[in-house]
mmCIF file of C-alpha atoms in Angstrom:
data_model
loop_
_atom_site.group_PDB
_atom_site.id
_atom_site.type_symbol
_atom_site.label_atom_id
_atom_site.label_comp_id
_atom_site.label_asym_id
_atom_site.label_seq_id
_atom_site.Cartn_x
_atom_site.Cartn_y
_atom_site.Cartn_z
ATOM 1 C CA UNK A 918 0.028 0.047 -0.200
ATOM 2 C CA UNK A 919 1.914 3.252 -1.157
ATOM 3 C CA UNK A 920 2.422 5.063 2.187
ATOM 4 C CA UNK A 921 1.336 8.330 1.065
ATOM 5 C CA UNK A 922 -2.256 7.538 0.414
ATOM 6 C CA UNK A 923 -4.942 10.141 2.222
ATOM 7 C CA UNK A 924 -7.511 9.470 4.958
ATOM 8 C CA UNK A 925 -9.655 9.808 1.552
ATOM 9 C CA UNK A 926 -8.359 7.875 -0.461
ATOM 10 C CA UNK A 927 -7.933 3.568 -0.497
ATOM 11 C CA UNK A 928 -9.972 1.942 2.146
ATOM 12 C CA UNK A 929 -13.234 3.141 1.782
ATOM 13 C CA UNK A 930 -15.095 2.184 4.751
ATOM 14 C CA UNK A 931 -16.233 3.472 8.397
ATOM 15 C CA UNK A 932 -15.004 2.430 11.730
ATOM 16 C CA UNK A 933 -18.220 0.769 12.613
ATOM 17 C CA UNK A 934 -18.713 -0.704 9.326
ATOM 18 C CA UNK A 935 -15.218 -2.643 10.370
ATOM 19 C CA UNK A 936 -16.047 -3.013 13.761
ATOM 20 C CA UNK A 937 -19.019 -5.082 11.786
ATOM 21 C CA UNK A 938 -16.656 -6.672 9.338
ATOM 22 C CA UNK A 939 -14.862 -8.089 12.454
ATOM 23 C CA UNK A 940 -17.684 -9.356 14.115
ATOM 24 C CA UNK A 941 -19.370 -11.492 11.561
ATOM 25 C CA UNK A 942 -15.999 -12.970 10.457
ATOM 26 C CA UNK A 943 -15.733 -13.577 13.564
ATOM 27 C CA UNK A 944 -18.562 -15.027 14.389
ATOM 28 C CA UNK A 945 -18.382 -17.523 10.947
ATOM 29 C CA UNK A 946 -15.356 -18.657 12.389
ATOM 30 C CA UNK A 947 -16.878 -19.733 15.545
ATOM 31 C CA UNK A 948 -19.542 -21.563 13.927
ATOM 32 C CA UNK A 949 -16.655 -23.114 11.286
ATOM 33 C CA UNK A 950 -14.690 -24.261 14.030
ATOM 34 C CA UNK A 951 -17.111 -25.845 16.080
ATOM 35 C CA UNK A 952 -19.059 -27.499 13.250
ATOM 36 C CA UNK A 953 -15.671 -29.108 12.124
ATOM 37 C CA UNK A 954 -14.928 -30.273 15.655
ATOM 38 C CA UNK A 955 -18.854 -31.534 15.256
ATOM 39 C CA UNK A 956 -19.767 -29.419 18.029
ATOM 40 C CA UNK A 957 -23.005 -27.487 18.356
ATOM 41 C CA UNK A 958 -22.751 -23.447 17.855
ATOM 42 C CA UNK A 959 -25.699 -23.648 20.620
ATOM 43 C CA UNK A 960 -24.433 -25.863 23.645
ATOM 44 C CA UNK A 961 -21.791 -24.259 26.240
ATOM 45 C CA UNK A 962 -19.016 -26.228 25.795
ATOM 46 C CA UNK A 963 -18.536 -24.289 21.949
ATOM 47 C CA UNK A 964 -17.225 -21.165 20.893
ATOM 48 C CA UNK A 965 -19.799 -19.833 19.696
ATOM 49 C CA UNK A 966 -22.556 -19.030 21.907
ATOM 50 C CA UNK A 967 -19.822 -17.590 24.945
ATOM 51 C CA UNK A 968 -18.987 -15.138 21.922
ATOM 52 C CA UNK A 969 -22.331 -14.056 21.090
ATOM 53 C CA UNK A 970 -23.232 -13.888 24.615
ATOM 54 C CA UNK A 971 -19.509 -11.954 26.304
ATOM 55 C CA UNK A 972 -20.189 -9.398 22.921
ATOM 56 C CA UNK A 973 -23.705 -8.794 23.908
ATOM 57 C CA UNK A 974 -23.549 -8.210 27.647
ATOM 58 C CA UNK A 975 -19.903 -6.242 27.022
ATOM 59 C CA UNK A 976 -21.852 -3.463 24.419
ATOM 60 C CA UNK A 977 -25.062 -3.846 26.436
ATOM 61 C CA UNK A 978 -22.866 -3.097 29.925
ATOM 62 C CA UNK A 979 -20.820 -0.699 27.945
ATOM 63 C CA UNK A 980 -24.143 1.723 27.319
ATOM 64 C CA UNK A 981 -24.259 2.205 31.502
ATOM 65 C CA UNK A 982 -20.654 2.306 31.880
ATOM 66 C CA UNK A 983 -19.486 4.639 28.808
ATOM 67 C CA UNK A 984 -21.751 7.484 30.056
ATOM 68 C CA UNK A 985 -20.191 7.149 33.574
ATOM 69 C CA UNK A 986 -17.044 7.224 32.784
ATOM 70 C CA UNK A 987 -17.582 10.156 30.776
ATOM 71 C CA UNK A 988 -19.003 12.229 34.207
ATOM 72 C CA UNK A 989 -16.395 10.967 36.108
ATOM 73 C CA UNK A 990 -13.875 13.616 33.289
ATOM 74 C CA UNK A 991 -12.316 10.065 33.042
ATOM 75 C CA UNK A 992 -10.769 12.038 30.387
ATOM 76 C CA UNK A 993 -8.074 10.616 28.181
ATOM 77 C CA UNK A 994 -4.511 12.718 28.262
ATOM 78 C CA UNK A 995 -3.103 12.952 24.560
ATOM 79 C CA UNK A 996 0.438 13.090 23.918
ATOM 80 C CA UNK A 997 1.160 16.568 22.236
ATOM 81 C CA UNK A 998 3.899 14.996 19.996
ATOM 82 C CA UNK A 999 2.291 12.720 18.772
ATOM 83 C CA UNK A 1000 -0.402 13.015 15.675
ATOM 84 C CA UNK A 1001 -1.812 16.279 15.437
ATOM 85 C CA UNK A 1002 -5.098 13.984 14.600
ATOM 86 C CA UNK A 1003 -5.060 12.556 17.931
ATOM 87 C CA UNK A 1004 -5.602 16.202 19.854
ATOM 88 C CA UNK A 1005 -9.335 15.588 19.104
ATOM 89 C CA UNK A 1006 -9.395 12.737 21.122
ATOM 90 C CA UNK A 1007 -8.309 14.315 24.191
ATOM 91 C CA UNK A 1008 -11.337 13.914 26.765
ATOM 92 C CA UNK A 1009 -12.788 11.164 25.691
ATOM 93 C CA UNK A 1010 -12.957 8.569 28.535
ATOM 94 C CA UNK A 1011 -9.960 5.272 28.814
ATOM 95 C CA UNK A 1012 -10.374 3.339 31.655
ATOM 96 C CA UNK A 1013 -12.658 1.024 29.270
ATOM 97 C CA UNK A 1014 -11.010 -2.141 30.524
ATOM 98 C CA UNK A 1015 -12.779 -2.066 33.600
ATOM 99 C CA UNK A 1016 -16.294 -3.615 32.050
ATOM 100 C CA UNK A 1017 -15.831 -5.890 29.575
ATOM 101 C CA UNK A 1018 -12.365 -7.344 31.158
ATOM 102 C CA UNK A 1019 -14.621 -8.681 34.743
ATOM 103 C CA UNK A 1020 -17.897 -9.447 32.292
ATOM 104 C CA UNK A 1021 -15.162 -11.818 29.933
ATOM 105 C CA UNK A 1022 -14.193 -13.367 33.115
ATOM 106 C CA UNK A 1023 -17.462 -13.859 34.860
ATOM 107 C CA UNK A 1024 -18.668 -15.490 31.540
ATOM 108 C CA UNK A 1025 -16.176 -18.099 31.166
ATOM 109 C CA UNK A 1026 -16.736 -18.553 34.650
ATOM 110 C CA UNK A 1027 -20.508 -19.603 35.201
ATOM 111 C CA UNK A 1028 -19.739 -20.799 31.031
ATOM 112 C CA UNK A 1029 -17.543 -23.568 31.930
ATOM 113 C CA UNK A 1030 -18.587 -24.155 35.354
ATOM 114 C CA UNK A 1031 -15.990 -22.523 37.039
ATOM 115 C CA UNK A 1032 -13.203 -25.310 35.868
ATOM 116 C CA UNK A 1033 -9.713 -24.650 38.058
ATOM 117 C CA UNK A 1034 -7.701 -23.751 34.905
ATOM 118 C CA UNK A 1035 -10.619 -20.872 33.508
ATOM 119 C CA UNK A 1036 -10.617 -19.605 37.592
ATOM 120 C CA UNK A 1037 -6.495 -19.384 37.403
ATOM 121 C CA UNK A 1038 -6.218 -17.629 34.320
ATOM 122 C CA UNK A 1039 -9.156 -15.394 35.248
ATOM 123 C CA UNK A 1040 -7.667 -14.919 38.137
ATOM 124 C CA UNK A 1041 -4.483 -13.405 36.338
ATOM 125 C CA UNK A 1042 -6.315 -11.763 33.829
ATOM 126 C CA UNK A 1043 -8.162 -9.335 36.808
ATOM 127 C CA UNK A 1044 -4.846 -9.330 38.892
ATOM 128 C CA UNK A 1045 -3.319 -8.114 35.626
ATOM 129 C CA UNK A 1046 -6.415 -5.475 34.802
ATOM 130 C CA UNK A 1047 -5.575 -4.327 38.742
ATOM 131 C CA UNK A 1048 -2.173 -2.944 37.905
ATOM 132 C CA UNK A 1049 -3.463 -1.274 34.285
ATOM 133 C CA UNK A 1050 -6.649 0.434 36.793
ATOM 134 C CA UNK A 1051 -3.761 1.953 39.385
ATOM 135 C CA UNK A 1052 -1.917 2.777 36.372
ATOM 136 C CA UNK A 1053 -4.396 4.863 34.568
ATOM 137 C CA UNK A 1054 -5.908 6.516 37.420
ATOM 138 C CA UNK A 1055 -2.533 7.743 38.850
ATOM 139 C CA UNK A 1056 -2.721 9.341 34.958
ATOM 140 C CA UNK A 1057 -6.314 10.782 35.849
ATOM 141 C CA UNK A 1058 -5.122 12.259 39.257
ATOM 142 C CA UNK A 1059 -1.631 13.770 38.075
ATOM 143 C CA UNK A 1060 -3.612 14.808 34.758
ATOM 144 C CA UNK A 1061 -0.026 13.900 33.272
ATOM 145 C CA UNK A 1062 0.318 10.844 30.779
ATOM 146 C CA UNK A 1063 3.181 9.124 33.234
ATOM 147 C CA UNK A 1064 0.614 6.662 35.673
ATOM 148 C CA UNK A 1065 2.642 4.918 38.247
ATOM 149 C CA UNK A 1066 6.246 4.518 37.563
ATOM 150 C CA UNK A 1067 7.791 2.462 35.442
ATOM 151 C CA UNK A 1068 9.572 -0.387 38.186
ATOM 152 C CA UNK A 1069 6.823 -0.311 40.262
ATOM 153 C CA UNK A 1070 4.670 -1.847 37.283
ATOM 154 C CA UNK A 1071 6.823 -4.224 36.533
ATOM 155 C CA UNK A 1072 7.609 -5.371 39.984
ATOM 156 C CA UNK A 1073 3.153 -5.689 39.828
ATOM 157 C CA UNK A 1074 3.951 -7.624 36.396
ATOM 158 C CA UNK A 1075 6.400 -9.610 37.720
ATOM 159 C CA UNK A 1076 5.310 -10.807 41.132
ATOM 160 C CA UNK A 1077 1.485 -12.072 39.588
ATOM 161 C CA UNK A 1078 3.752 -13.426 36.935
ATOM 162 C CA UNK A 1079 5.190 -15.297 39.728
ATOM 163 C CA UNK A 1080 2.195 -16.510 41.774
ATOM 164 C CA UNK A 1081 0.343 -17.534 38.635
ATOM 165 C CA UNK A 1082 3.289 -19.833 37.777
ATOM 166 C CA UNK A 1083 3.925 -21.142 41.850
ATOM 167 C CA UNK A 1084 0.150 -21.649 41.324
ATOM 168 C CA UNK A 1085 0.877 -23.708 37.822
ATOM 169 C CA UNK A 1086 3.883 -25.363 39.888
ATOM 170 C CA UNK A 1087 1.850 -27.381 42.197
ATOM 171 C CA UNK A 1088 -1.126 -27.990 39.991
ATOM 172 C CA UNK A 1089 0.459 -28.527 36.293
ATOM 173 C CA UNK A 1090 2.047 -31.987 35.818
ATOM 174 C CA UNK A 1091 5.426 -31.673 35.433
ATOM 175 C CA UNK A 1092 5.374 -32.126 31.821
ATOM 176 C CA UNK A 1093 4.258 -28.745 31.861
ATOM 177 C CA UNK A 1094 7.808 -27.189 31.389
ATOM 178 C CA UNK A 1095 8.167 -29.781 27.757
ATOM 179 C CA UNK A 1096 7.708 -26.967 25.101
ATOM 180 C CA UNK A 1097 5.658 -28.400 22.618
ATOM 181 C CA UNK A 1098 6.960 -28.035 18.962
ATOM 182 C CA UNK A 1099 5.514 -29.261 15.294
ATOM 183 C CA UNK A 1100 5.554 -32.880 14.255
ATOM 184 C CA UNK A 1101 4.514 -34.100 17.965
ATOM 185 C CA UNK A 1102 8.805 -32.800 18.779
ATOM 186 C CA UNK A 1103 9.396 -31.172 22.172
ATOM 187 C CA UNK A 1104 12.000 -29.200 23.999
ATOM 188 C CA UNK A 1105 12.341 -29.716 27.660
ATOM 189 C CA UNK A 1106 13.388 -26.924 29.346
ATOM 190 C CA UNK A 1107 13.233 -27.902 33.282
ATOM 191 C CA UNK A 1108 13.726 -25.261 35.026
ATOM 192 C CA UNK A 1109 14.530 -22.373 32.675
ATOM 193 C CA UNK A 1110 10.628 -23.199 31.632
ATOM 194 C CA UNK A 1111 9.430 -21.157 34.784
ATOM 195 C CA UNK A 1112 11.479 -17.497 33.874
ATOM 196 C CA UNK A 1113 10.370 -17.700 30.497
ATOM 197 C CA UNK A 1114 7.020 -18.518 31.590
ATOM 198 C CA UNK A 1115 7.367 -14.816 33.511
ATOM 199 C CA UNK A 1116 8.899 -13.507 31.040
ATOM 200 C CA UNK A 1117 6.175 -14.566 27.957
ATOM 201 C CA UNK A 1118 3.561 -13.236 31.589
ATOM 202 C CA UNK A 1119 4.881 -9.713 31.093
ATOM 203 C CA UNK A 1120 6.554 -9.153 27.557
ATOM 204 C CA UNK A 1121 2.809 -9.692 26.637
ATOM 205 C CA UNK A 1122 1.068 -7.523 28.624
ATOM 206 C CA UNK A 1123 2.966 -4.898 27.628
ATOM 207 C CA UNK A 1124 2.953 -5.945 24.380
ATOM 208 C CA UNK A 1125 -0.811 -5.918 23.755
ATOM 209 C CA UNK A 1126 -0.419 -2.841 25.763
ATOM 210 C CA UNK A 1127 1.959 -1.256 23.346
ATOM 211 C CA UNK A 1128 -0.702 -2.488 20.370
ATOM 212 C CA UNK A 1129 -3.632 0.307 22.061
ATOM 213 C CA UNK A 1130 -3.142 3.303 20.257
ATOM 214 C CA UNK A 1131 -5.490 3.583 17.690
ATOM 215 C CA UNK A 1132 -8.892 3.247 17.786
ATOM 216 C CA UNK A 1133 -9.847 0.007 18.051
ATOM 217 C CA UNK A 1134 -6.215 -1.776 16.658
ATOM 218 C CA UNK A 1135 -5.774 -3.616 19.858
ATOM 219 C CA UNK A 1136 -9.028 -5.260 20.717
ATOM 220 C CA UNK A 1137 -10.067 -6.225 17.473
ATOM 221 C CA UNK A 1138 -6.160 -7.600 16.696
ATOM 222 C CA UNK A 1139 -6.401 -8.988 20.875
ATOM 223 C CA UNK A 1140 -10.136 -10.721 19.425
ATOM 224 C CA UNK A 1141 -8.677 -13.054 15.981
ATOM 225 C CA UNK A 1142 -5.895 -14.274 18.027
ATOM 226 C CA UNK A 1143 -8.126 -15.576 21.099
ATOM 227 C CA UNK A 1144 -10.479 -16.602 18.331
ATOM 228 C CA UNK A 1145 -7.539 -18.750 16.686
ATOM 229 C CA UNK A 1146 -6.483 -19.778 20.105
ATOM 230 C CA UNK A 1147 -8.864 -20.744 21.158
ATOM 231 C CA UNK A 1148 -9.777 -23.025 18.399
ATOM 232 C CA UNK A 1149 -6.846 -24.729 18.972
ATOM 233 C CA UNK A 1150 -7.248 -25.386 22.293
ATOM 234 C CA UNK A 1151 -10.525 -26.351 22.550
ATOM 235 C CA UNK A 1152 -10.290 -30.847 22.528
ATOM 236 C CA UNK A 1153 -7.603 -30.593 25.462
ATOM 237 C CA UNK A 1154 -9.329 -28.101 27.117
ATOM 238 C CA UNK A 1155 -13.016 -27.243 26.813
ATOM 239 C CA UNK A 1156 -12.650 -24.643 29.689
ATOM 240 C CA UNK A 1157 -10.104 -22.490 28.436
ATOM 241 C CA UNK A 1158 -11.349 -22.863 24.856
ATOM 242 C CA UNK A 1159 -14.194 -21.012 26.403
ATOM 243 C CA UNK A 1160 -12.625 -18.579 28.385
ATOM 244 C CA UNK A 1161 -10.615 -17.931 24.611
ATOM 245 C CA UNK A 1162 -14.355 -17.578 22.801
ATOM 246 C CA UNK A 1163 -15.997 -15.325 25.838
ATOM 247 C CA UNK A 1164 -13.634 -12.564 26.314
ATOM 248 C CA UNK A 1165 -13.263 -12.618 21.894
ATOM 249 C CA UNK A 1166 -16.479 -12.183 22.252
ATOM 250 C CA UNK A 1167 -15.801 -9.515 25.065
ATOM 251 C CA UNK A 1168 -13.610 -7.568 23.019
ATOM 252 C CA UNK A 1169 -16.305 -7.294 20.266
ATOM 253 C CA UNK A 1170 -18.754 -5.809 22.732
ATOM 254 C CA UNK A 1171 -16.077 -3.157 23.953
ATOM 255 C CA UNK A 1172 -15.747 -2.083 20.121
ATOM 256 C CA UNK A 1173 -19.071 -0.909 19.934
ATOM 257 C CA UNK A 1174 -18.011 1.952 22.326
ATOM 258 C CA UNK A 1175 -14.443 1.618 20.986
ATOM 259 C CA UNK A 1176 -14.356 1.046 17.068
ATOM 260 C CA UNK A 1177 -13.569 4.666 15.609
ATOM 261 C CA UNK A 1178 -13.859 7.084 16.093
ATOM 262 C CA UNK A 1179 -13.835 6.172 19.958
ATOM 263 C CA UNK A 1180 -16.555 6.406 22.669
ATOM 264 C CA UNK A 1181 -13.712 5.158 25.429
ATOM 265 C CA UNK A 1182 -10.505 3.499 24.761
ATOM 266 C CA UNK A 1183 -9.490 0.774 27.104
ATOM 267 C CA UNK A 1184 -6.803 2.139 29.069
ATOM 268 C CA UNK A 1185 -3.760 -0.632 30.733
ATOM 269 C CA UNK A 1186 -6.761 -1.161 31.935
ATOM 270 C CA UNK A 1187 -7.887 -4.152 29.508
ATOM 271 C CA UNK A 1188 -4.344 -4.038 27.401
ATOM 272 C CA UNK A 1189 -2.594 -5.255 29.819
ATOM 273 C CA UNK A 1190 -5.403 -7.334 31.248
ATOM 274 C CA UNK A 1191 -5.524 -9.015 27.324
ATOM 275 C CA UNK A 1192 -1.951 -10.050 26.953
ATOM 276 C CA UNK A 1193 -2.232 -11.689 30.447
ATOM 277 C CA UNK A 1194 -5.117 -13.640 29.369
ATOM 278 C CA UNK A 1195 -3.019 -14.778 26.386
ATOM 279 C CA UNK A 1196 0.314 -15.401 27.913
ATOM 280 C CA UNK A 1197 -1.889 -16.872 31.268
ATOM 281 C CA UNK A 1198 -3.822 -19.591 28.798
ATOM 282 C CA UNK A 1199 -0.666 -20.247 26.176
ATOM 283 C CA UNK A 1200 1.655 -21.676 29.200
ATOM 284 C CA UNK A 1201 -1.069 -23.587 30.890
ATOM 285 C CA UNK A 1202 -2.256 -24.623 27.186
ATOM 286 C CA UNK A 1203 0.940 -25.470 26.016
ATOM 287 C CA UNK A 1204 1.054 -23.109 22.903
ATOM 288 C CA UNK A 1205 4.146 -21.046 23.405
ATOM 289 C CA UNK A 1206 5.185 -21.655 19.591
ATOM 290 C CA UNK A 1207 1.307 -20.260 18.206
ATOM 291 C CA UNK A 1208 0.921 -17.799 20.812
ATOM 292 C CA UNK A 1209 3.917 -16.457 19.234
ATOM 293 C CA UNK A 1210 2.899 -16.898 15.892
ATOM 294 C CA UNK A 1211 -1.120 -15.320 16.703
ATOM 295 C CA UNK A 1212 1.185 -11.899 18.903
ATOM 296 C CA UNK A 1213 3.177 -11.190 15.266
ATOM 297 C CA UNK A 1214 1.278 -8.225 15.091
ATOM 298 C CA UNK A 1215 2.022 -7.173 18.687
ATOM 299 C CA UNK A 1216 5.811 -8.551 18.556
ATOM 300 C CA UNK A 1217 6.558 -6.451 16.091
ATOM 301 C CA UNK A 1218 4.842 -3.228 17.561
ATOM 302 C CA UNK A 1219 7.016 -3.945 20.273
ATOM 303 C CA UNK A 1220 10.311 -4.874 18.356
ATOM 304 C CA UNK A 1221 9.309 -1.218 16.546
ATOM 305 C CA UNK A 1222 9.958 0.800 19.741
ATOM 306 C CA UNK A 1223 12.867 -1.458 20.716
ATOM 307 C CA UNK A 1224 14.288 -0.403 17.910
ATOM 308 C CA UNK A 1225 13.358 3.323 18.337
ATOM 309 C CA UNK A 1226 14.362 4.013 21.350
ATOM 310 C CA UNK A 1227 18.172 1.680 20.486
ATOM 311 C CA UNK A 1228 18.230 3.867 17.563
ATOM 312 C CA UNK A 1229 18.239 6.669 19.016
ATOM 313 C CA UNK A 1230 20.518 6.208 22.368
ATOM 314 C CA UNK A 1231 23.168 5.007 19.268
ATOM 315 C CA UNK A 1232 23.372 8.183 17.430
ATOM 316 C CA UNK A 1233 23.717 10.415 20.400
ATOM 317 C CA UNK A 1234 25.473 13.142 19.695
ATOM 318 C CA UNK A 1235 27.846 16.355 21.759
ATOM 319 C CA UNK A 1236 24.103 17.876 21.631
ATOM 320 C CA UNK A 1237 22.097 14.771 23.446
ATOM 321 C CA UNK A 1238 20.113 14.427 20.952
ATOM 322 C CA UNK A 1239 19.914 11.380 18.479
ATOM 323 C CA UNK A 1240 18.563 10.406 15.445
ATOM 324 C CA UNK A 1241 15.152 8.531 14.640
ATOM 325 C CA UNK A 1242 14.106 5.486 13.291
ATOM 326 C CA UNK A 1243 10.440 5.526 12.736
ATOM 327 C CA UNK A 1244 8.716 8.736 12.905
ATOM 328 C CA UNK A 1245 7.193 8.316 15.592
ATOM 329 C CA UNK A 1246 6.854 4.207 17.206
ATOM 330 C CA UNK A 1247 4.887 2.013 17.486
ATOM 331 C CA UNK A 1248 4.738 1.626 14.298
ATOM 332 C CA UNK A 1249 1.354 2.474 13.805
ATOM 333 C CA UNK A 1250 1.875 5.696 14.723
ATOM 334 C CA UNK A 1251 4.608 5.668 12.188
ATOM 335 C CA UNK A 1252 2.067 4.479 9.673
ATOM 336 C CA UNK A 1253 -0.269 7.408 10.432
ATOM 337 C CA UNK A 1254 2.708 10.192 9.987
ATOM 338 C CA UNK A 1255 3.629 8.711 6.662
ATOM 339 C CA UNK A 1256 0.022 9.167 5.695
ATOM 340 C CA UNK A 1257 -2.138 6.186 6.356
ATOM 341 C CA UNK A 1258 -5.775 6.735 7.791
ATOM 342 C CA UNK A 1259 -6.049 5.026 11.004
ATOM 343 C CA UNK A 1260 -8.810 3.012 9.569
ATOM 344 C CA UNK A 1261 -5.885 1.805 7.108
ATOM 345 C CA UNK A 1262 -4.220 1.018 9.446
ATOM 346 C CA UNK A 1263 -6.277 -1.063 12.419
ATOM 347 C CA UNK A 1264 -8.128 -2.664 8.798
ATOM 348 C CA UNK A 1265 -4.253 -3.470 7.902
ATOM 349 C CA UNK A 1266 -3.172 -4.787 11.131
ATOM 350 C CA UNK A 1267 -6.390 -7.092 11.108
ATOM 351 C CA UNK A 1268 -5.729 -8.410 8.109
ATOM 352 C CA UNK A 1269 -2.527 -10.018 9.078
ATOM 353 C CA UNK A 1270 -3.815 -10.768 12.157
ATOM 354 C CA UNK A 1271 -6.063 -12.837 10.440
ATOM 355 C CA UNK A 1272 -2.463 -14.721 8.037
ATOM 356 C CA UNK A 1273 -1.453 -15.489 11.419
ATOM 357 C CA UNK A 1274 -3.980 -17.268 13.029
ATOM 358 C CA UNK A 1275 -4.465 -19.394 9.466
ATOM 359 C CA UNK A 1276 -0.584 -20.453 9.928
ATOM 360 C CA UNK A 1277 -0.967 -20.717 13.805
ATOM 361 C CA UNK A 1278 -4.004 -23.477 13.407
ATOM 362 C CA UNK A 1279 -2.384 -24.562 9.886
ATOM 363 C CA UNK A 1280 0.876 -25.326 12.021
ATOM 364 C CA UNK A 1281 -1.140 -26.928 14.514
ATOM 365 C CA UNK A 1282 -2.618 -29.430 12.550
ATOM 366 C CA UNK A 1283 1.148 -31.032 12.383
#
């Protein structure tokens, strides 16, 4: 795609149209996956019904919560050095994760009949959401775009990750430390698995957090990844399949309010929780390779930030200023500043996420 396209050229679709296509696409995909596995889409242990239930409830709850967030003046603080088009978003309420994340967790626990694995993953998800809420609250209280210190945020993430890993040690078989590979192979990691597990939890939550910078981007790409992961683990982990479907549906319900132009942002409350959820399911189902593929968008976004910071430091001159590799990091902001509209970026990232999901499922068959 030509990076010089104007917002009115190329992609000709509204925010609601793009989200509607995503919702229909994921719903049809869920029905197809259920049909291929000989599951009735109207039973609780399916992808379709939990997705539908969570989507409807999340969207409905949003109609009550979003006005409350507006009344509480939880307006987002917009970076002045970011894309100028984002300045008009100042005042849009943030912290939207407080309604769609709990909806998904409660729905998943109820529909799975409170299985131990779903309770554990839901607890980790809500814990990471709590970290995000604390950060969002500090940002709003201080009226700046700086919340709790990076050191404090990292410490809390590591702490909850350690608790989750401790639960895995005492409640999962020792084979969990064998990293599953295609064609029936596995890589025994032994004790090395546990620092890797902690890294995955922290890295995934921060990666989805970095991806949350454009209306509908994080919620949509995570929803696609969740549905693919749910379809992949369905034969061996029906409870966690329900969790993935419920969280996918809740993301879709949130998109009813977050699609361009957004009426609410998820904030760190939502983005940290989503990454934690993906990582927790990947660890519990021994699906780290699949998780890595499904997280391709989040991985590239994170790499773009790391590359930008590293290049700036490496080229820093006597005046203390360095050169920028990208116009702005993460990558989605670079594309915006290169002439892409928000909808163009979101649409392309959705397509790429879907392709990654297909690749993941194809590899999973081996």
